[in-house]
Short mmCIF file of C-alpha atoms and ligand atoms in Angstrom, two decimals:
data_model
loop_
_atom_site.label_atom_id
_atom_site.label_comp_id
_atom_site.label_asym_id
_atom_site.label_seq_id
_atom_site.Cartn_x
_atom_site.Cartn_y
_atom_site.Cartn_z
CA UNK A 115 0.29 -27.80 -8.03
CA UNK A 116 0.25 -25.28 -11.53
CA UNK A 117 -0.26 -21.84 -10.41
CA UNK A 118 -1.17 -18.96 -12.25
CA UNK A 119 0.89 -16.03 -11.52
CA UNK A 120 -0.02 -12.82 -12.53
CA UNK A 121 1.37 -9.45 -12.69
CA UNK A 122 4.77 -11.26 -12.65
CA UNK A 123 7.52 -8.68 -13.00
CA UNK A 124 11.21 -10.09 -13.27
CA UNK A 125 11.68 -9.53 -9.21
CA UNK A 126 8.47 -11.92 -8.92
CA UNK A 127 9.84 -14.99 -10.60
CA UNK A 128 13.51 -14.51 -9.30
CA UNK A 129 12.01 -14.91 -5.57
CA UNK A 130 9.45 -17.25 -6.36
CA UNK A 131 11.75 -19.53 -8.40
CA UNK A 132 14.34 -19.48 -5.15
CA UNK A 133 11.21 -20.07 -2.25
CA UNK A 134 9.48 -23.01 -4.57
CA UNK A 135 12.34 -25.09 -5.50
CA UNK A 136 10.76 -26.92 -8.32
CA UNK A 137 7.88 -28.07 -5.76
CA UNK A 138 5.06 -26.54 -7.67
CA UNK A 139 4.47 -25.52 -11.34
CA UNK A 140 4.63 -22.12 -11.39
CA UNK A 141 3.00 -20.18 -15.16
CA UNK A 142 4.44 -16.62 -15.05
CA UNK A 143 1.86 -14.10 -16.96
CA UNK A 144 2.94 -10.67 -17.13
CA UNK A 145 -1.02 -9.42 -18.06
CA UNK A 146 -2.45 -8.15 -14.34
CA UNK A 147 -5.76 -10.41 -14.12
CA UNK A 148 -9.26 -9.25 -15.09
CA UNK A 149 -12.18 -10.38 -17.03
CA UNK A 150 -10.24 -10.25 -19.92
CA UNK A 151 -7.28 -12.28 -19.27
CA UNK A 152 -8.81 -15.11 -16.53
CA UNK A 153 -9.15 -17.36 -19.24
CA UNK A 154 -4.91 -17.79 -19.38
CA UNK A 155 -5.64 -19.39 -15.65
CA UNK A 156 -6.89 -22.45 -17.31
CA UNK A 157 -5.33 -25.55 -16.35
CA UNK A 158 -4.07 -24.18 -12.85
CA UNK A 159 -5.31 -25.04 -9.42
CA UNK A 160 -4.39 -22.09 -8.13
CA UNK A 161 -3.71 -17.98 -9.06
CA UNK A 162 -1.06 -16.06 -8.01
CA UNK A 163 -1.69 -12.30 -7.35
CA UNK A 164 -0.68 -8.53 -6.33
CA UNK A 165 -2.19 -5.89 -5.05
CA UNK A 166 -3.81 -4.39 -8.44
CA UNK A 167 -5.37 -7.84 -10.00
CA UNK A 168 -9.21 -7.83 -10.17
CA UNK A 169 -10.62 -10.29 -8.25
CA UNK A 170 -14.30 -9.05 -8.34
CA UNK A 171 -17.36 -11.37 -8.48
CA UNK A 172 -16.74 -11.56 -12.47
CA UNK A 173 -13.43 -12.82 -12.25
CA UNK A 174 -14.18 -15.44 -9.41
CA UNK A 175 -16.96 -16.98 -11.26
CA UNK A 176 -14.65 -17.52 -14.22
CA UNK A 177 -11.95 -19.05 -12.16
CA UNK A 178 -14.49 -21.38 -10.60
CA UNK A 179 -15.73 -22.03 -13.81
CA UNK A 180 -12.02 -22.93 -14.68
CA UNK A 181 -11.40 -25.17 -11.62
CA UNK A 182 -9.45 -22.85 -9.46
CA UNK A 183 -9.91 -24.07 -6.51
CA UNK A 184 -6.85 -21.22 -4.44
CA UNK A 185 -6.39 -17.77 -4.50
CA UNK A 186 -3.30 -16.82 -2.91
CA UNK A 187 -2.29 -13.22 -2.84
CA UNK A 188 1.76 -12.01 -2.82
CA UNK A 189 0.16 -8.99 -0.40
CA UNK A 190 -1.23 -8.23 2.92
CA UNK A 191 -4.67 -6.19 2.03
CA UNK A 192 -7.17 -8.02 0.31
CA UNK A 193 -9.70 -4.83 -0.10
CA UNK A 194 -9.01 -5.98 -3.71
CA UNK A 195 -11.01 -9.41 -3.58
CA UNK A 196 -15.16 -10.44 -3.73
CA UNK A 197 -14.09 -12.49 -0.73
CA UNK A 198 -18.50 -13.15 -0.55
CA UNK A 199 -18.71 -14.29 -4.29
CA UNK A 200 -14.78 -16.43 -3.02
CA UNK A 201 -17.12 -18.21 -0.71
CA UNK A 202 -19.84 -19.02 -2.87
CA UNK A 203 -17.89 -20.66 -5.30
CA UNK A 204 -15.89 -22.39 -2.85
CA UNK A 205 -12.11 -21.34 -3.35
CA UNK A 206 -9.79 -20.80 -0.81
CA UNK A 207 -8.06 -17.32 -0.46
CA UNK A 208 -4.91 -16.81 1.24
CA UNK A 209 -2.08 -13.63 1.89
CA UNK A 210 0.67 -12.81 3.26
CA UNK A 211 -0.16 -10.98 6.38
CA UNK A 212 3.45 -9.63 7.66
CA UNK A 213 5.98 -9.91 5.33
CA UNK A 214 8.45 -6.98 6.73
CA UNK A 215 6.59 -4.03 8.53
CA UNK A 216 9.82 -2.39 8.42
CA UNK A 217 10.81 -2.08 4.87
CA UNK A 218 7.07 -0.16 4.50
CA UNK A 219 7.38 1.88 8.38
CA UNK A 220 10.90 2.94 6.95
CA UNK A 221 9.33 3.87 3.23
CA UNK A 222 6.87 6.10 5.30
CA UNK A 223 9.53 7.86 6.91
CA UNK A 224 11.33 8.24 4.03
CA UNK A 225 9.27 10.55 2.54
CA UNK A 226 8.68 12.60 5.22
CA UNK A 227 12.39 13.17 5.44
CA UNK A 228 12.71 14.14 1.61
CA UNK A 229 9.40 16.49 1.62
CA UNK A 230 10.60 18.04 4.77
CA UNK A 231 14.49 18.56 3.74
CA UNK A 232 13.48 19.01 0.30
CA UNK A 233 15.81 16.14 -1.33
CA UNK A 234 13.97 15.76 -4.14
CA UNK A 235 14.28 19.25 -5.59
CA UNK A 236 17.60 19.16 -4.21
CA UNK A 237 19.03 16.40 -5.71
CA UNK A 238 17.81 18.17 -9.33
CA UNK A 239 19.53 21.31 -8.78
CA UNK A 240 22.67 19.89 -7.88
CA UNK A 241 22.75 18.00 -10.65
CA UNK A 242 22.15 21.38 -12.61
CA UNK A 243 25.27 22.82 -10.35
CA UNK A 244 22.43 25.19 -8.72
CA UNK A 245 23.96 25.29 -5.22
CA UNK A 246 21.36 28.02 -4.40
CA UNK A 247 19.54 27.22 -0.69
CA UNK A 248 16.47 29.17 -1.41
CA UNK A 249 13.37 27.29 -1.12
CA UNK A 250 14.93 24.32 0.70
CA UNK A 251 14.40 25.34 4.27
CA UNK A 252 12.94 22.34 6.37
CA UNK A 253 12.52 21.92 10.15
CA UNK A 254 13.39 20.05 12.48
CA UNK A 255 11.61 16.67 13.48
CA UNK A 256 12.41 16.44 16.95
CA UNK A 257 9.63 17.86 19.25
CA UNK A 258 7.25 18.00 16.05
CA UNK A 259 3.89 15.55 16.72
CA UNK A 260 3.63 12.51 14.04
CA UNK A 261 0.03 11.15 14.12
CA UNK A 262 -0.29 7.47 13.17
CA UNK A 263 -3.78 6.50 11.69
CA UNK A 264 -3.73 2.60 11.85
CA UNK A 265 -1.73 1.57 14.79
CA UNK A 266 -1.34 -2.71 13.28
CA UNK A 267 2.07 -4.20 12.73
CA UNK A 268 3.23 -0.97 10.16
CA UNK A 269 1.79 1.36 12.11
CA UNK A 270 3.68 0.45 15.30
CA UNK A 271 7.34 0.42 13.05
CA UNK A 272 6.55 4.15 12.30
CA UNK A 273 5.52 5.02 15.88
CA UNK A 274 8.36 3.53 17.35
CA UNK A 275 10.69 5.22 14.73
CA UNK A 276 9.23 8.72 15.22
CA UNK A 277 9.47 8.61 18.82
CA UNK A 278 13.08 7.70 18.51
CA UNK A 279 13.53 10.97 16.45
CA UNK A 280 11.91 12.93 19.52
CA UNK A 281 8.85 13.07 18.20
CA UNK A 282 5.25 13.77 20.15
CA UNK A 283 3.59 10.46 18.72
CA UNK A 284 -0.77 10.41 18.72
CA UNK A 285 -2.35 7.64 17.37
CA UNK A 286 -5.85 6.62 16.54
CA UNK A 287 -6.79 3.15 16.06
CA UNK A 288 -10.69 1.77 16.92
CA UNK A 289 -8.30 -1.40 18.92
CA UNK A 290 -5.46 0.54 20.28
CA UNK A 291 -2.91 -1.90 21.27
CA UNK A 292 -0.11 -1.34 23.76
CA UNK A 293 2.90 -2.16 22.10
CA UNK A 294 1.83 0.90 20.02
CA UNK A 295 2.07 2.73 24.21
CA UNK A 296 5.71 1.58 24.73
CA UNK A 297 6.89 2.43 21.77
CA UNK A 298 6.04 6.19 22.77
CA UNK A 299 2.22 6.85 21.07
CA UNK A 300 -0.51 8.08 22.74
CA UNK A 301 -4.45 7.00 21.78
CA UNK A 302 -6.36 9.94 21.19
CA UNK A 303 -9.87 10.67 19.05
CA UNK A 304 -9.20 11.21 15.08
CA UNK A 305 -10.34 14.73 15.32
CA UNK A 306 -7.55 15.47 18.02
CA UNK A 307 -5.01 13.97 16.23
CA UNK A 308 -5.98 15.70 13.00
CA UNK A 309 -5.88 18.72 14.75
CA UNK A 310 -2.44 18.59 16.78
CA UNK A 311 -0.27 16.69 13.93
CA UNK A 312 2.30 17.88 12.09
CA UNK A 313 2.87 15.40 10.08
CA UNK A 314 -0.16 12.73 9.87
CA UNK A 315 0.96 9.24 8.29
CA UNK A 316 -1.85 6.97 7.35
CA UNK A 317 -1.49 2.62 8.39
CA UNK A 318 -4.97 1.72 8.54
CA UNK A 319 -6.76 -1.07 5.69
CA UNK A 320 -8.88 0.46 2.69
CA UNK A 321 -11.87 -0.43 4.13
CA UNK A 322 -16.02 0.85 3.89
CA UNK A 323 -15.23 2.82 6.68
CA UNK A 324 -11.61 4.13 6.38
CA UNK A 325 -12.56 4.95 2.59
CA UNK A 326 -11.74 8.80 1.99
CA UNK A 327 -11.28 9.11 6.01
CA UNK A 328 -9.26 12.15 4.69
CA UNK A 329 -11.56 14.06 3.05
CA UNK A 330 -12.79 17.83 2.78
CA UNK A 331 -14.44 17.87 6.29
CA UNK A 332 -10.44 16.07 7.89
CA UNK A 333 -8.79 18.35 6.11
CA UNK A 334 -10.47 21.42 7.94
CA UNK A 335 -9.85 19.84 11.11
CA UNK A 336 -6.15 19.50 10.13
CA UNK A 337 -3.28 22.28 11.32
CA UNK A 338 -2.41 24.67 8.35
CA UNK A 339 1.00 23.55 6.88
CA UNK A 340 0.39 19.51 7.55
CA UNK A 341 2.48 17.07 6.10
CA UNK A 342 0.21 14.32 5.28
CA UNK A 343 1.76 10.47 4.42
CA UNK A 344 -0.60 8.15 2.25
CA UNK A 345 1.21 4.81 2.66
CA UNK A 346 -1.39 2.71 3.15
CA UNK A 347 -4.22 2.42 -0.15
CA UNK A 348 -5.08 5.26 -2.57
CA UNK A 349 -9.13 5.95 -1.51
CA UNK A 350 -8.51 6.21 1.93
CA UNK A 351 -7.70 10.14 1.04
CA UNK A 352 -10.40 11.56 -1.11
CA UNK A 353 -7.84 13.03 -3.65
CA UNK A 354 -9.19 15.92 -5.84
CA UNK A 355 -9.96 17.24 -1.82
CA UNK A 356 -6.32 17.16 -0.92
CA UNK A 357 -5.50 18.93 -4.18
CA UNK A 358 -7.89 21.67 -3.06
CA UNK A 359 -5.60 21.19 0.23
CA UNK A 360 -2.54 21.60 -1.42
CA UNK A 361 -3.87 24.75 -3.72
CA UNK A 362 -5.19 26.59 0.05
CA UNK A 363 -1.83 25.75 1.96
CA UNK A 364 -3.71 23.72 4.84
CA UNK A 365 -1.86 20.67 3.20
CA UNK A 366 1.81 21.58 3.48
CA UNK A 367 3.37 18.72 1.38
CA UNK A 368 2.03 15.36 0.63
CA UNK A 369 3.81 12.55 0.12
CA UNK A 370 2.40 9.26 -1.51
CA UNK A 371 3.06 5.47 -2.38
CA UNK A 372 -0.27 4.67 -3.31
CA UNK A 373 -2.87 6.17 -5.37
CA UNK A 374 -6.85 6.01 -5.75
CA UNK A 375 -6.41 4.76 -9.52
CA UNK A 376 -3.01 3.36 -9.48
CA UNK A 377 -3.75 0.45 -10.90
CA UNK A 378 -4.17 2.26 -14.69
CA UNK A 379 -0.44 3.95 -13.71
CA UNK A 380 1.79 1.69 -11.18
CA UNK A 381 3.97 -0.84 -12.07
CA UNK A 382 4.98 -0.34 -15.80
CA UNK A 383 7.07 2.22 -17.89
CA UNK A 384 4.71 4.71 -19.14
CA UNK A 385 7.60 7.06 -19.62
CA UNK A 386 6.76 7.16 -23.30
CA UNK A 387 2.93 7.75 -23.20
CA UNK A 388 1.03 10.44 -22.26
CA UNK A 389 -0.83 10.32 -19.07
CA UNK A 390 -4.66 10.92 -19.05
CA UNK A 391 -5.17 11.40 -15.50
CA UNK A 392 -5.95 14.76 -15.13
CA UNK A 393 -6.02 14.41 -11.24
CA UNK A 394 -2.54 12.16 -10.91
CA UNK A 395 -1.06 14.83 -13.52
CA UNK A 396 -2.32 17.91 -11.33
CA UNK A 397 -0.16 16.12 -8.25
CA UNK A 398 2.74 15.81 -10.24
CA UNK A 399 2.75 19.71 -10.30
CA UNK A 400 3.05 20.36 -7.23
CA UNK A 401 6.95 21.31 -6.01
CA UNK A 402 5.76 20.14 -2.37
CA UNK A 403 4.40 16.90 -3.32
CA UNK A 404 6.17 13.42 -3.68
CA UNK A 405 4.55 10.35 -5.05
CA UNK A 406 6.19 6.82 -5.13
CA UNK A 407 5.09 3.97 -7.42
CA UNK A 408 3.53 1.40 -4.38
CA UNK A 409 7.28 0.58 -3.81
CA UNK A 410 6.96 0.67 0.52
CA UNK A 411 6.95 -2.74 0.14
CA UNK A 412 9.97 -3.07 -1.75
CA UNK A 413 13.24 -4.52 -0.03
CA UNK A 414 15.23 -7.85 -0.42
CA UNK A 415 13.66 -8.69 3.38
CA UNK A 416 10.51 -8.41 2.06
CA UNK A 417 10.44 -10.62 -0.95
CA UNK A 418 11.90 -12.94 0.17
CA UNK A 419 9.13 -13.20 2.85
CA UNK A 420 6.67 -12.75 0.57
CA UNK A 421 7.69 -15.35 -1.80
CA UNK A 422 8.49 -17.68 1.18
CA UNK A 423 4.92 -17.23 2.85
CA UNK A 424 3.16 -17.64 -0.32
CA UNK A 425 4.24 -20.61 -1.49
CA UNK A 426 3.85 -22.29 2.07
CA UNK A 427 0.14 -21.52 1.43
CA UNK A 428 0.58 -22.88 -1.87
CA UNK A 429 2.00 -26.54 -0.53
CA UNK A 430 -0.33 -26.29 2.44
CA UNK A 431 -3.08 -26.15 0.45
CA UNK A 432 -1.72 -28.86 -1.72
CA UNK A 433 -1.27 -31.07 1.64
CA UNK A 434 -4.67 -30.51 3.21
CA UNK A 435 -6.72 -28.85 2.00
CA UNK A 436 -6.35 -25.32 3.96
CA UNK A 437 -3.66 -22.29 3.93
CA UNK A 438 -1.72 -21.09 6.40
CA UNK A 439 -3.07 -17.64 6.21
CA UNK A 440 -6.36 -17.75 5.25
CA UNK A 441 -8.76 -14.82 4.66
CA UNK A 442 -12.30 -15.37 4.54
CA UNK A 443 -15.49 -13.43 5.06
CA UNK A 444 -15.71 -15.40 8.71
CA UNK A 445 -11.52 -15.80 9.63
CA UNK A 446 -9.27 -13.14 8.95
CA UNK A 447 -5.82 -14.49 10.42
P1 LIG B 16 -2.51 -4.40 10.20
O1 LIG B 16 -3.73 -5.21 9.92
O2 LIG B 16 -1.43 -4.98 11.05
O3 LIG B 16 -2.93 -3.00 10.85
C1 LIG B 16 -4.00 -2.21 10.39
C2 LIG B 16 -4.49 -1.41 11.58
O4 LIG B 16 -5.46 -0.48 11.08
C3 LIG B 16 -5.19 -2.26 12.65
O5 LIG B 16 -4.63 -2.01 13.92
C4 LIG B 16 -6.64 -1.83 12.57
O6 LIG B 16 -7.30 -1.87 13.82
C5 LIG B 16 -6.48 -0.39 12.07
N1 LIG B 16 -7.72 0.17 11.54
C6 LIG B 16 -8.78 -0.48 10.99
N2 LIG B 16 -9.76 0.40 10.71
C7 LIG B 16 -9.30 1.63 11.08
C8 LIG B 16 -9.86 2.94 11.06
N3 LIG B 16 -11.10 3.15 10.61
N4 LIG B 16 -9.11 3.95 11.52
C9 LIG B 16 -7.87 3.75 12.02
N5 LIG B 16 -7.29 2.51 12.08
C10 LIG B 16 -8.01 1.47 11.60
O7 LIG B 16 -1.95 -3.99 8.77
P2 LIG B 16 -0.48 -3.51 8.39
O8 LIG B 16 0.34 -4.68 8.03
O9 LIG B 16 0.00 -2.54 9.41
O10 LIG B 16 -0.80 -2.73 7.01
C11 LIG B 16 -1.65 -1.61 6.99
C12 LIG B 16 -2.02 -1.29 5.55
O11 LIG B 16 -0.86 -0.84 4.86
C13 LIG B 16 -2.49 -2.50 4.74
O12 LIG B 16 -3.87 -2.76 4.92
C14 LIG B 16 -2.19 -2.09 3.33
O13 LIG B 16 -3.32 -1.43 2.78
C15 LIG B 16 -1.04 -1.09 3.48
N6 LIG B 16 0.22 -1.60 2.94
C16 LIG B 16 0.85 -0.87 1.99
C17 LIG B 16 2.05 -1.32 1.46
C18 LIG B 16 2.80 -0.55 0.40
O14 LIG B 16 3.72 -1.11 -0.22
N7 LIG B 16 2.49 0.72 0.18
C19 LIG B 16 2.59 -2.52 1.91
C20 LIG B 16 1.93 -3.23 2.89
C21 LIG B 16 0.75 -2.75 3.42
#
């Protein structure tokens, strides 16, 4: 089957190339896929994409137009794709629904270790030979309370991980599940978990109803001097609100892999340019803050899953007609 693949970075191909061995025909295209650049699907049966190609009605219609019959996505959340206008024109959309929970549970807690200890600014002023202590005071994270929002496959890696520090571990999830029990969480209501966390770390889809679930009104309801963990997708924190947050003390450091309009940012070398997010460039201010490029998902473990799982859609597909993960407006497996 030709594919499409966009967004390829170098890591793309070098897994993909190793999980398809020559099975399928496989077009890398560096351009991240829009309006403007569907047309370069022509010829494929399928497209090949991350987490910040468009795949709104506009771009659907032109890759039906084009004959692609598979969308098959090198991610888990698919908040990113018309799956309505998907259905109408009669493609097929897959993901990859657990690739390794770990490698983005362990991302999650890496950032709470560096804003708490400080290892970012630490790391600088070493390098500087400033040996000075002042400012770098953290606590510690035994008997603190983690609250997990989202309690799913990630969610569950960073409860069971907190509550091996010693942590207190709430979680809110509208389907708690009881793995998320033994490993150490407790269900409570968001409002109680807002308002006895420490440290709140966020696991739960970009959906209608999760978008900007931290907003002005969560962040009152939060303890002054929270550590707050965005992991998960950019709009599910309402982000000029947590810069008010972070300006009042309420929010005591924030630490981020995603971001509302990442995908004008993430994923290339803008070293160079000159960034015209005024809101992103306010966060970068901030000594207490620390923002990752969506790299949670990042580890050899989990590309090589990734790659593995989507091309077994891929050849699926190619056998019969039907993925092996499909997502659909009706069957989300
Ligand atoms: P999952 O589907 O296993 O779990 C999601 C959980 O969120 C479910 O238990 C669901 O019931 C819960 N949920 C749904 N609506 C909620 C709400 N309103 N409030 C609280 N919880 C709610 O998904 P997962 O594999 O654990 O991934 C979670 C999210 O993490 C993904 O949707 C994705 O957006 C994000 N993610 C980020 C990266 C990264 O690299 N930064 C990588 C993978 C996934």
């Amino acid at each position: 089957m030709r594919v499409a693949v966009f967004s390829t970075k170098s890591y793309d191909k070098t897994y993909l190339d190793s999980a398809n061995a020559g099975q399928h025909q496989l077009v890398y295209l560096e351009p991240r896929l829009d309006s403007t650049t569907a047309f370069a699907a022509e010829g494929a049966q399928a497209v090949c994409v991350f987490v910040n190609d468009v795949l709104d009605a506009e771009v659907i219609a032109i890759l039906a137009k084009q004959r692609v019959q598979l969308i098959t996505l090198r991610c888990a959340g698919f908040n990113h794709v018309d799956l309505e206008a998907a259905k109408l024109h009669g493609i097929t959309v897959a993901r990859v629904p657990e690739y390794s929970p770990h490698s983005v549970a362990e991302h999650a807690v890496a950032l709470m270790l560096t804003l708490n200890r400080k290892i970012h600014r630490a790391s600088a002023r070493v390098r500087e030979a400033n040996f000075s202590l002042d400012g770098l005071l953290g606590f510690d994270m035994h008997g603190k309370t983690v609250g997990v929002i989202g309690t799913g496959k990630i969610g569950q890696c960073v409860a069971k991980i907190m509550s091996g520090f010693g942590c207190r571990v709430l979680a809110f999830d509208p389907y708690p599940n009881q793995k998320c029990i033994e490993a150490g969480a407790t269900y409570v209501a968001l409002q109680t978990l807002l308002s006895n966390s420490d440290i709140v770390s966020l696991h739960c889809p970009l959906t209608p109803e999760t978008h900007h679930l931290i907003d002005e009104k969560a962040i009152k309801q939060m303890r002054a001097g929270v550590m707050l963990i965005n992991i998960s997708r950019g709009a599910v924190i309402d982000t000029r609100a947590i810069i008010r947050g972070l300006k009042s003390g309420v929010i005591g450091s924030l630490g981020l892999d995603v971001y509302e309009e990442e995908e004008y940012l993430f994923f290339r070398d803008l070293s160079s340019t000159v960034i015209h997010d005024d809101v992103f460039a306010r966060l970068l201010t901030f000594p207490n803050v620390v923002i990752t490029g969506h790299q949670a998902f990042f580890t050899n473990e989990a590309l090589t899953e990734i790659a593995g799982t989507t091309i077994a859609n891929i050849s699926a597909y190619e056998l019969s007609g039907s993925v092996v993960h499909p997502v659909s407006v009706e069957r989300l497996v």
